[in-house]
Coordinates of C-alpha atoms in Angstrom, one line a residue:
M299 CA 0.0 0.0 0.0
S300 CA 2.9 2.4 0.8
Q301 CA 4.2 1.9 -2.8
I302 CA 0.8 2.9 -4.2
L303 CA 0.7 6.0 -2.0
S304 CA 4.2 7.0 -3.1
I305 CA 3.3 6.7 -6.8
M306 CA 0.1 8.5 -6.2
K307 CA 1.9 11.3 -4.4
W308 CA 4.5 11.6 -7.1
E309 CA 1.9 11.6 -9.9
F310 CA -0.2 14.2 -8.1
L311 CA 2.6 16.6 -7.3
N312 CA 4.2 16.3 -10.7
R313 CA 1.0 17.2 -12.5
M314 CA 0.0 19.8 -9.9
K315 CA 3.2 21.8 -10.6
S316 CA 2.4 22.0 -14.3
K317 CA 1.8 25.5 -15.5
V318 CA -0.8 24.3 -18.0
F319 CA -2.8 22.6 -15.2
I320 CA -2.8 25.7 -13.0
I321 CA -3.7 28.0 -15.9
T322 CA -6.5 25.6 -17.0
M323 CA -7.9 25.2 -13.5
I324 CA -8.2 29.0 -13.1
L325 CA -9.2 30.1 -16.6
F326 CA -11.7 27.3 -17.4
P327 CA -14.4 28.2 -14.8
I328 CA -13.8 31.9 -15.5
L329 CA -14.4 31.2 -19.2
I330 CA -17.5 29.1 -18.5
I331 CA -19.0 31.8 -16.3
A332 CA -18.2 34.5 -18.9
M333 CA -19.8 32.4 -21.7
S334 CA -22.9 31.8 -19.7
I335 CA -23.4 35.3 -18.2
I336 CA -22.1 37.9 -20.7
P337 CA -24.3 36.8 -23.7
S338 CA -27.4 36.8 -21.5
L339 CA -26.6 40.3 -20.2
L340 CA -25.9 41.6 -23.7
I341 CA -29.2 40.1 -24.9
M342 CA -31.1 41.8 -22.1
Q343 CA -29.7 45.2 -23.1
D344 CA -31.8 47.2 -25.5
G345 CA -28.9 49.3 -26.5
M346 CA -29.3 52.5 -28.5
E347 CA -30.3 51.1 -31.9
V348 CA -33.5 52.3 -33.5
Y349 CA -35.4 49.8 -35.7
R350 CA -37.3 51.1 -38.7
V351 CA -40.4 48.9 -39.3
G352 CA -42.7 49.2 -42.3
I353 CA -46.4 48.3 -42.0
V354 CA -48.6 47.0 -44.8
D355 CA -52.1 46.9 -43.4
E356 CA -54.6 45.2 -45.8
T357 CA -57.4 45.5 -43.3
K358 CA -57.1 49.3 -43.0
S359 CA -58.1 49.0 -39.4
I360 CA -55.1 47.8 -37.4
N361 CA -52.5 50.3 -38.7
D362 CA -53.1 53.2 -36.3
I363 CA -53.2 50.9 -33.2
L364 CA -50.1 49.0 -34.1
M365 CA -48.1 52.2 -34.9
Q366 CA -49.1 53.6 -31.5
K367 CA -48.0 50.5 -29.6
L368 CA -44.7 50.3 -31.5
S369 CA -44.0 54.0 -30.8
T370 CA -45.0 54.1 -27.1
D371 CA -44.7 50.6 -25.6
Y372 CA -41.1 49.8 -26.5
K373 CA -38.3 52.2 -25.4
L374 CA -34.5 52.4 -25.6
E375 CA -32.2 52.9 -22.6
N376 CA -32.3 56.7 -23.3
G377 CA -36.1 56.7 -23.2
E378 CA -36.7 57.2 -27.0
S379 CA -38.9 54.9 -29.0
K380 CA -37.3 51.7 -30.0
F381 CA -39.4 51.3 -33.2
V382 CA -40.0 53.9 -35.9
P383 CA -43.0 52.8 -38.0
F384 CA -43.5 53.6 -41.7
V385 CA -46.8 53.0 -43.6
F386 CA -46.8 51.3 -47.0
D387 CA -49.8 50.7 -49.2
F388 CA -48.3 47.8 -51.2
V389 CA -45.9 45.0 -50.3
K390 CA -43.9 45.7 -53.5
D391 CA -43.0 49.2 -52.2
A392 CA -42.0 47.8 -48.8
K393 CA -39.7 45.2 -50.4
I394 CA -38.0 47.9 -52.4
S395 CA -37.5 50.1 -49.4
T396 CA -36.1 47.2 -47.4
A397 CA -33.7 46.3 -50.2
K398 CA -32.4 49.9 -50.3
N399 CA -31.9 49.7 -46.5
E400 CA -34.4 52.5 -46.0
I401 CA -36.1 50.3 -43.4
D402 CA -35.0 47.2 -41.5
G403 CA -38.1 45.2 -42.2
F404 CA -41.8 45.3 -42.6
I405 CA -45.0 43.6 -41.3
V406 CA -47.8 42.5 -43.6
L407 CA -51.2 42.3 -42.0
P408 CA -53.5 40.3 -44.3
D409 CA -57.2 41.2 -44.7
S410 CA -58.3 38.0 -42.9
I411 CA -56.0 38.4 -39.9
I412 CA -58.9 39.3 -37.7
L413 CA -60.3 35.8 -38.4
G414 CA -57.0 34.1 -37.5
K415 CA -54.7 34.3 -40.4
D416 CA -51.0 34.8 -39.5
A417 CA -49.2 38.1 -40.1
E418 CA -45.9 38.1 -42.1
Y419 CA -42.6 39.8 -41.4
Y420 CA -39.9 40.4 -44.0
A421 CA -36.4 41.6 -43.2
T422 CA -32.8 41.4 -44.4
S423 CA -31.9 39.6 -41.2
L424 CA -34.0 37.5 -38.8
S425 CA -31.3 36.8 -36.3
N426 CA -32.6 39.2 -33.5
F427 CA -35.2 37.0 -31.8
K428 CA -35.9 39.6 -29.2
I429 CA -37.0 42.1 -31.9
L430 CA -39.1 39.4 -33.5
D431 CA -40.8 38.6 -30.2
E432 CA -41.6 42.2 -29.5
L433 CA -43.1 42.7 -33.0
R434 CA -45.1 39.5 -32.6
R435 CA -46.4 40.7 -29.2
A436 CA -47.3 44.2 -30.6
V437 CA -49.2 42.6 -33.6
N438 CA -51.2 40.2 -31.3
H439 CA -52.2 43.0 -28.9
S440 CA -53.2 45.2 -31.8
V441 CA -55.4 42.5 -33.4
I442 CA -57.0 41.7 -30.1
E443 CA -57.8 45.3 -29.5
V444 CA -59.5 45.6 -32.9
R445 CA -61.5 42.4 -32.2
V446 CA -62.6 43.9 -28.9
Q447 CA -63.8 47.1 -30.7
Q448 CA -65.7 45.1 -33.3
E449 CA -67.5 43.2 -30.5
N450 CA -68.4 46.5 -28.8
L451 CA -66.5 45.6 -25.7
E452 CA -64.5 47.9 -23.4
I453 CA -60.7 47.3 -23.8
E454 CA -60.1 48.1 -20.1
V455 CA -62.5 45.3 -19.0
V456 CA -60.9 42.8 -21.4
N457 CA -57.4 43.7 -20.2
K458 CA -58.6 43.2 -16.6
L459 CA -60.2 39.8 -17.3
T460 CA -57.2 38.5 -19.3
K461 CA -54.5 39.8 -16.9
W462 CA -51.6 37.3 -16.8
V463 CA -51.3 35.1 -13.7
G464 CA -47.9 33.7 -12.7
L465 CA -47.2 30.2 -11.4
N466 CA -44.8 30.1 -8.4
T467 CA -43.1 26.8 -7.9
F468 CA -42.4 24.9 -4.6
E469 CA -40.6 21.6 -3.9
I470 CA -41.9 19.1 -1.3
S471 CA -39.2 17.3 0.7
E472 CA -39.5 13.7 2.0
S473 CA -40.5 15.2 5.4
G474 CA -43.4 17.0 3.7
E475 CA -42.0 20.5 4.1
A476 CA -42.4 22.9 1.1
S477 CA -39.6 25.2 -0.1
E478 CA -39.5 27.7 -3.0
G479 CA -38.2 25.9 -6.0
N480 CA -36.0 26.9 -8.9
E481 CA -36.4 24.9 -12.1
L482 CA -33.3 26.4 -13.7
V483 CA -31.1 25.5 -10.8
S484 CA -32.6 22.0 -10.5
F485 CA -31.6 21.2 -14.0
F486 CA -28.5 23.3 -14.3
I487 CA -26.5 21.8 -11.4
P488 CA -26.9 18.2 -12.6
F489 CA -26.1 19.2 -16.2
A490 CA -23.1 21.1 -14.9
T491 CA -22.0 18.0 -13.0
M492 CA -22.2 16.0 -16.3
F493 CA -20.2 18.6 -18.1
L494 CA -17.5 18.8 -15.5
L495 CA -17.2 15.1 -15.5
F496 CA -17.0 15.1 -19.3
M497 CA -14.3 17.7 -19.3
S498 CA -12.3 16.1 -16.5
I499 CA -12.4 12.7 -18.2
F500 CA -10.9 14.0 -21.4
V501 CA -8.4 16.5 -19.9
N502 CA -7.0 14.3 -17.2
G503 CA -7.7 11.0 -19.0
Q504 CA -5.4 12.2 -21.8
L505 CA -2.7 13.0 -19.3
L506 CA -2.9 9.5 -17.9
L507 CA -2.9 7.9 -21.3
R508 CA 0.2 9.8 -22.3
S509 CA 1.9 9.1 -19.0
V510 CA 1.3 5.3 -19.3
M511 CA 2.5 5.3 -22.9
E512 CA 5.7 7.2 -22.0
E513 CA 6.6 4.9 -19.2
R514 CA 5.7 1.7 -21.1
T515 CA 8.0 2.7 -24.0
S516 CA 10.8 3.8 -21.7
R517 CA 13.5 1.5 -20.3
V518 CA 13.2 3.4 -17.0
I519 CA 10.1 1.3 -16.3
E520 CA 12.3 -1.7 -15.7
V521 CA 13.9 0.1 -12.8
I522 CA 10.6 1.2 -11.4
L523 CA 9.2 -2.4 -11.6
S524 CA 12.1 -3.6 -9.4
S525 CA 10.4 -1.9 -6.5
V526 CA 6.6 -2.1 -7.4
T527 CA 4.3 -4.4 -9.3
P528 CA 2.6 -3.2 -12.5
R529 CA -0.7 -3.3 -10.7
Q530 CA 0.6 -1.0 -7.9
L531 CA 2.0 1.3 -10.5
M532 CA -1.3 1.5 -12.4
F533 CA -3.3 2.0 -9.2
G534 CA -1.0 4.8 -8.0
K535 CA -1.3 6.6 -11.3
I536 CA -5.0 6.4 -11.4
L537 CA -5.4 7.5 -7.8
G538 CA -2.9 10.3 -8.3
L539 CA -4.9 11.8 -11.2
G540 CA -8.0 11.2 -9.1
A541 CA -6.6 13.4 -6.4
L542 CA -5.8 15.9 -9.1
G543 CA -9.4 15.8 -10.3
L544 CA -10.5 16.3 -6.7
V545 CA -8.6 19.6 -6.5
Q546 CA -10.2 20.7 -9.8
L547 CA -13.7 19.8 -8.6
L548 CA -13.3 21.7 -5.3
V549 CA -12.2 24.8 -7.2
Y550 CA -15.1 24.5 -9.6
L551 CA -17.6 23.8 -6.9
A552 CA -16.4 26.8 -4.8
I553 CA -16.7 29.1 -7.8
G554 CA -20.1 27.6 -8.8
F555 CA -21.6 27.7 -5.3
G556 CA -20.2 31.2 -4.9
A557 CA -21.9 32.3 -8.1
L558 CA -25.2 30.8 -7.0
Y559 CA -25.2 32.4 -3.6
F560 CA -24.3 35.7 -5.2
R561 CA -27.4 35.4 -7.4
G562 CA -29.5 34.4 -4.3
M563 CA -30.1 30.8 -5.4
G564 CA -27.7 29.0 -3.0
Q565 CA -30.5 27.9 -0.7
T566 CA -32.0 25.8 -3.5
I567 CA -29.1 23.3 -3.3
E568 CA -29.7 20.2 -1.2
I569 CA -26.8 18.8 0.7
E570 CA -28.0 15.2 0.0
H571 CA -28.0 15.8 -3.7
A572 CA -24.6 17.5 -3.6
F573 CA -23.2 14.4 -1.8
W574 CA -24.5 12.0 -4.5
M575 CA -23.3 14.2 -7.3
I576 CA -19.8 14.4 -5.9
L577 CA -19.8 10.6 -5.2
F578 CA -20.8 9.7 -8.8
F579 CA -18.4 12.3 -10.2
F580 CA -15.4 10.5 -8.6
L581 CA -16.7 7.0 -9.3
G582 CA -17.2 7.9 -13.0
Y583 CA -13.8 9.7 -13.0
F584 CA -12.0 6.6 -11.8
F585 CA -13.9 4.3 -14.1
Y586 CA -12.9 6.2 -17.2
A587 CA -9.4 6.9 -15.8
A588 CA -8.9 3.1 -15.7
I589 CA -10.1 2.8 -19.3
F590 CA -7.7 5.5 -20.5
G591 CA -4.9 3.9 -18.5
T592 CA -5.7 0.6 -20.2
M593 CA -5.7 2.3 -23.6
G594 CA -2.2 3.7 -22.9
T595 CA -0.8 0.2 -22.4
L596 CA -2.0 -1.0 -25.8
F597 CA -0.4 1.4 -28.2
D598 CA 3.1 2.6 -28.9
S599 CA 2.2 5.9 -30.6
E600 CA -0.1 8.6 -29.4
Q601 CA -1.8 8.9 -32.8
E602 CA -3.1 5.3 -32.7
A603 CA -4.3 5.8 -29.1
Q604 CA -6.2 9.0 -30.0
Q605 CA -8.0 7.2 -32.8
S606 CA -9.0 4.4 -30.5
T607 CA -10.3 6.7 -27.8
S608 CA -12.8 8.1 -30.2
I609 CA -14.9 5.0 -29.2
I610 CA -14.9 6.2 -25.6
T611 CA -15.8 9.7 -26.8
I612 CA -19.0 8.4 -28.5
I613 CA -20.0 6.5 -25.4
V614 CA -19.6 9.6 -23.1
V615 CA -21.3 11.9 -25.5
I616 CA -24.5 9.8 -25.7
P617 CA -25.9 10.8 -22.2
M618 CA -25.0 14.5 -23.1
M619 CA -26.9 14.3 -26.3
M620 CA -29.9 12.6 -24.8
S621 CA -30.1 14.7 -21.7
S622 CA -33.2 16.5 -22.8
Y623 CA -35.1 13.2 -23.1
F624 CA -33.8 12.0 -19.7
I625 CA -34.9 15.3 -18.1
T626 CA -38.4 15.3 -19.5
N627 CA -38.8 11.5 -19.0
P628 CA -37.0 10.8 -15.7
G629 CA -39.3 7.9 -14.8
S630 CA -39.2 6.1 -18.2
M631 CA -37.9 2.5 -18.4
V632 CA -35.1 3.7 -20.8
T633 CA -33.9 6.3 -18.3
K634 CA -33.9 3.8 -15.4
V635 CA -32.2 1.0 -17.3
M636 CA -29.4 3.3 -18.5
S637 CA -28.9 4.5 -14.9
F638 CA -27.5 1.0 -14.1
F639 CA -25.2 0.7 -17.2
P640 CA -21.7 1.6 -15.7
P641 CA -20.5 3.8 -18.6
F642 CA -23.6 5.9 -18.4
T643 CA -24.3 5.7 -14.6
P644 CA -22.1 8.7 -13.5
F645 CA -24.0 10.9 -15.9
M646 CA -27.5 9.6 -15.4
I647 CA -27.8 9.5 -11.6
P648 CA -26.9 13.2 -11.0
L649 CA -29.3 14.1 -13.8
R650 CA -32.1 12.1 -12.2
F651 CA -31.4 13.7 -8.8
G652 CA -32.0 17.1 -10.5
T653 CA -35.4 16.0 -11.6
G654 CA -36.3 14.6 -8.2
I655 CA -37.5 11.3 -9.7
I656 CA -35.2 8.7 -8.1
E657 CA -35.5 6.3 -5.2
L658 CA -32.7 6.1 -2.6
W659 CA -32.2 2.3 -3.3
E660 CA -31.6 3.1 -7.0
A661 CA -28.8 5.5 -6.1
V662 CA -27.3 3.0 -3.7
L663 CA -27.5 0.2 -6.1
A664 CA -26.0 2.3 -8.9
A665 CA -23.2 3.4 -6.7
V666 CA -22.4 -0.2 -5.7
L667 CA -22.4 -1.4 -9.3
L668 CA -20.3 1.5 -10.5
G669 CA -17.9 1.0 -7.6
L670 CA -17.4 -2.7 -8.5
S671 CA -16.9 -1.7 -12.1
V672 CA -14.2 0.7 -11.1
W673 CA -12.4 -1.9 -9.0
G674 CA -12.7 -4.4 -11.9
M675 CA -11.4 -1.9 -14.5
M676 CA -8.4 -1.0 -12.3
I677 CA -7.5 -4.7 -11.8
L678 CA -7.9 -5.3 -15.6
A679 CA -5.8 -2.2 -16.4
G680 CA -3.0 -3.5 -14.0
K681 CA -3.1 -7.0 -15.6
I682 CA -2.9 -5.7 -19.2
F683 CA -0.2 -3.3 -18.2
R684 CA 1.9 -6.2 -16.7
V685 CA 1.4 -8.3 -19.9
T686 CA 2.3 -5.5 -22.3
L687 CA 5.5 -4.7 -20.4
L688 CA 6.8 -8.1 -21.3
M689 CA 6.0 -7.9 -25.0
Y690 CA 8.9 -5.9 -26.4
G691 CA 9.0 -5.8 -30.2
K692 CA 5.6 -7.5 -30.5
R693 CA 2.3 -5.9 -31.6
I694 CA -0.4 -6.4 -29.0
T695 CA -3.5 -8.1 -30.3

């Protein structure tokens, strides 16, 4: 056991001192936070850009109402109107004006829009979905107002009767206590756990693969094996990189929880769920680390190893690609069966905890199966490593 701990310590400290590891550990969470927060903040900003919108009203009854709504209901940061409406009698004229960049786009209100026919919007670019949503909302409110007038109803009464009602969400614990829920956090944290595991597997897994390949092809390994067995060497390497993954995870969790508490959502995190997510993170990490360690013993060149690891990539990407199905169908038979399939288990169980549809016995059973799989893979990796060290000059089959 002391030999394994010595190898683990050397592997951990050697990788920990790497400048690449330190920079990656610091920059990666900063980059993720920036990528998730900055775009949303920019989208929420209205800016100072005025949109010139043409209106072709074939009904001759909605134009005035729509122009008023566009001019008064939507404002820029400086208080000015966000939309500047222009009236066109014919679609042909509006198209010419758009092509000449005199307006940014135009809305066509067909003569049967009151009966339910859709309006049309033409523009040189349809990439700004916020503008499209605001135009869609303005058209709908204008059409409803015209319908109300045609039925001789008072618009104030209709607005009062159709006032929007929100839906506040609460989660019920096993003890029957209710707490305010947050759907975004419930799904984001498990998905973030999956993503962190995915990144850790391929960043540190590649380090382990290259480390095993270097030592296998070096004569120095013969000196090392005079003091330790191949199994002890492989165990120490996997545990050393596991400790490295623990440091990364603690840094990422500290930054993640700090961001959630800063946004006032830290109270939505349950300690029990956090425990299971961390447990399956490490079980999954060691499972795939053993696989990468095994792959490193089978090849002499990194190019061949990289091509073979593409199979592992496909397996790991499957739960990421199907996460939307698992989230919306947490109790389906497919979701439950895949939860007990070791390559998918470390991704599936945290995701199911996020949905709240999982029994305690399922989590315990999945942890036991994954733990046994980790032990079996580490033993297998040690055995293959021992065999390949004796096969100098021969191609491994």
